[in-house]
Structures are given as structure tokens and as C-alpha cells.
Amino acid sequence: MVSSEPIIGPIKPYGPPIRDAVASGDTGRMRRVSDNAHRWLEEYPHHKDAGEVRAALADLDSALTRA
């Protein structure tokens, strides 16, 4: 059975989807992905994947400032 309950809290971002958002050029999508990734990093700053997420997020935030 699939739960109809909404997911609460930030969902763990991964490098490839973050980089895909950059490649899309869709600023709305990029902002949503950036907001989610920043929230996730605030909650899980020491997660084993945090370094990968930070690196991809830096590229995304840089692209947003150029957009």
C-alpha cells in the first residue's frame, strides 16, 4: 500500500539531480532544488554525502546568480 501522507522535511538531494537542474536552465526548478538542498544540509551537515551535495549546490547557486 502506498501512503498518501506527505513527506515532511527536506528530501536528501544528490549531485546528479542538482546538476540536472543547472543544465535545465529553468530558474524555478533551480530555486526549488537549491532550497531543498540547503534545508537538507542544515539538518544533516555531517551526513556522509554532504560534501557531494555542497559541491553540486555551489554550482547550482552560482548558476542562479548568473540567471
mmCIF file of C-alpha atoms in Angstrom:
data_model
loop_
_atom_site.group_PDB
_atom_site.id
_atom_site.type_symbol
_atom_site.label_atom_id
_atom_site.label_comp_id
_atom_site.label_asym_id
_atom_site.label_seq_id
_atom_site.Cartn_x
_atom_site.Cartn_y
_atom_site.Cartn_z
ATOM 1 C CA MET A 1 0.000 0.000 0.000
ATOM 2 C CA VAL A 2 1.322 3.440 -0.923
ATOM 3 C CA SER A 3 0.993 6.058 1.766
ATOM 4 C CA SER A 4 -0.891 9.217 0.895
ATOM 5 C CA GLU A 5 0.841 11.069 3.723
ATOM 6 C CA PRO A 6 3.061 13.905 2.511
ATOM 7 C CA ILE A 7 6.777 13.638 3.094
ATOM 8 C CA ILE A 8 7.733 16.063 5.821
ATOM 9 C CA GLY A 9 11.136 17.694 5.896
ATOM 10 C CA PRO A 10 13.759 18.034 3.242
ATOM 11 C CA ILE A 11 14.462 15.068 0.997
ATOM 12 C CA LYS A 12 18.112 14.096 0.625
ATOM 13 C CA PRO A 13 19.448 15.688 -2.546
ATOM 14 C CA TYR A 14 22.010 14.012 -4.762
ATOM 15 C CA GLY A 15 24.626 15.538 -7.048
ATOM 16 C CA PRO A 16 23.168 14.379 -10.393
ATOM 17 C CA PRO A 17 19.647 15.842 -9.895
ATOM 18 C CA ILE A 18 21.194 19.100 -8.691
ATOM 19 C CA ARG A 19 23.422 19.235 -11.766
ATOM 20 C CA ASP A 20 20.418 18.323 -13.967
ATOM 21 C CA ALA A 21 18.585 21.351 -12.566
ATOM 22 C CA VAL A 22 21.543 23.549 -13.569
ATOM 23 C CA ALA A 23 21.597 22.043 -17.060
ATOM 24 C CA SER A 24 17.851 22.628 -17.476
ATOM 25 C CA GLY A 25 18.258 26.402 -17.184
ATOM 26 C CA ASP A 26 14.806 26.505 -15.526
ATOM 27 C CA THR A 27 15.290 29.060 -12.745
ATOM 28 C CA GLY A 28 12.129 27.974 -10.919
ATOM 29 C CA ARG A 29 13.338 24.389 -10.821
ATOM 30 C CA MET A 30 16.822 25.506 -9.829
ATOM 31 C CA ARG A 31 15.446 27.568 -6.917
ATOM 32 C CA ARG A 32 13.287 24.670 -5.677
ATOM 33 C CA VAL A 33 16.210 22.240 -5.818
ATOM 34 C CA SER A 34 18.508 24.783 -4.146
ATOM 35 C CA ASP A 35 16.036 25.483 -1.340
ATOM 36 C CA ASN A 36 15.567 21.760 -0.699
ATOM 37 C CA ALA A 37 19.319 21.090 -0.704
ATOM 38 C CA HIS A 38 20.031 23.984 1.671
ATOM 39 C CA ARG A 39 17.328 22.757 4.082
ATOM 40 C CA TRP A 40 18.732 19.216 3.934
ATOM 41 C CA LEU A 41 22.277 20.445 4.631
ATOM 42 C CA GLU A 42 21.028 22.456 7.613
ATOM 43 C CA GLU A 43 19.516 19.302 9.100
ATOM 44 C CA TYR A 44 22.282 16.874 8.120
ATOM 45 C CA PRO A 45 25.549 18.843 7.894
ATOM 46 C CA HIS A 46 27.692 15.816 8.782
ATOM 47 C CA HIS A 47 25.993 13.253 6.533
ATOM 48 C CA LYS A 48 28.458 11.152 4.523
ATOM 49 C CA ASP A 49 27.125 12.654 1.264
ATOM 50 C CA ALA A 50 27.139 16.273 2.450
ATOM 51 C CA GLY A 51 30.391 17.075 0.614
ATOM 52 C CA GLU A 52 28.994 15.915 -2.732
ATOM 53 C CA VAL A 53 25.786 17.856 -2.133
ATOM 54 C CA ARG A 54 27.717 21.015 -1.155
ATOM 55 C CA ALA A 55 29.846 20.846 -4.306
ATOM 56 C CA ALA A 56 26.851 20.402 -6.604
ATOM 57 C CA LEU A 57 24.917 23.069 -4.702
ATOM 58 C CA ALA A 58 27.762 25.560 -5.154
ATOM 59 C CA ASP A 59 27.475 25.072 -8.929
ATOM 60 C CA LEU A 60 23.697 25.480 -8.738
ATOM 61 C CA ASP A 61 23.844 28.643 -6.647
ATOM 62 C CA SER A 62 26.463 30.079 -8.990
ATOM 63 C CA ALA A 63 24.203 29.368 -11.972
ATOM 64 C CA LEU A 64 21.307 31.070 -10.191
ATOM 65 C CA THR A 65 23.324 34.248 -9.671
ATOM 66 C CA ARG A 66 24.117 34.312 -13.394
ATOM 67 C CA ALA A 67 20.483 33.660 -14.417
#
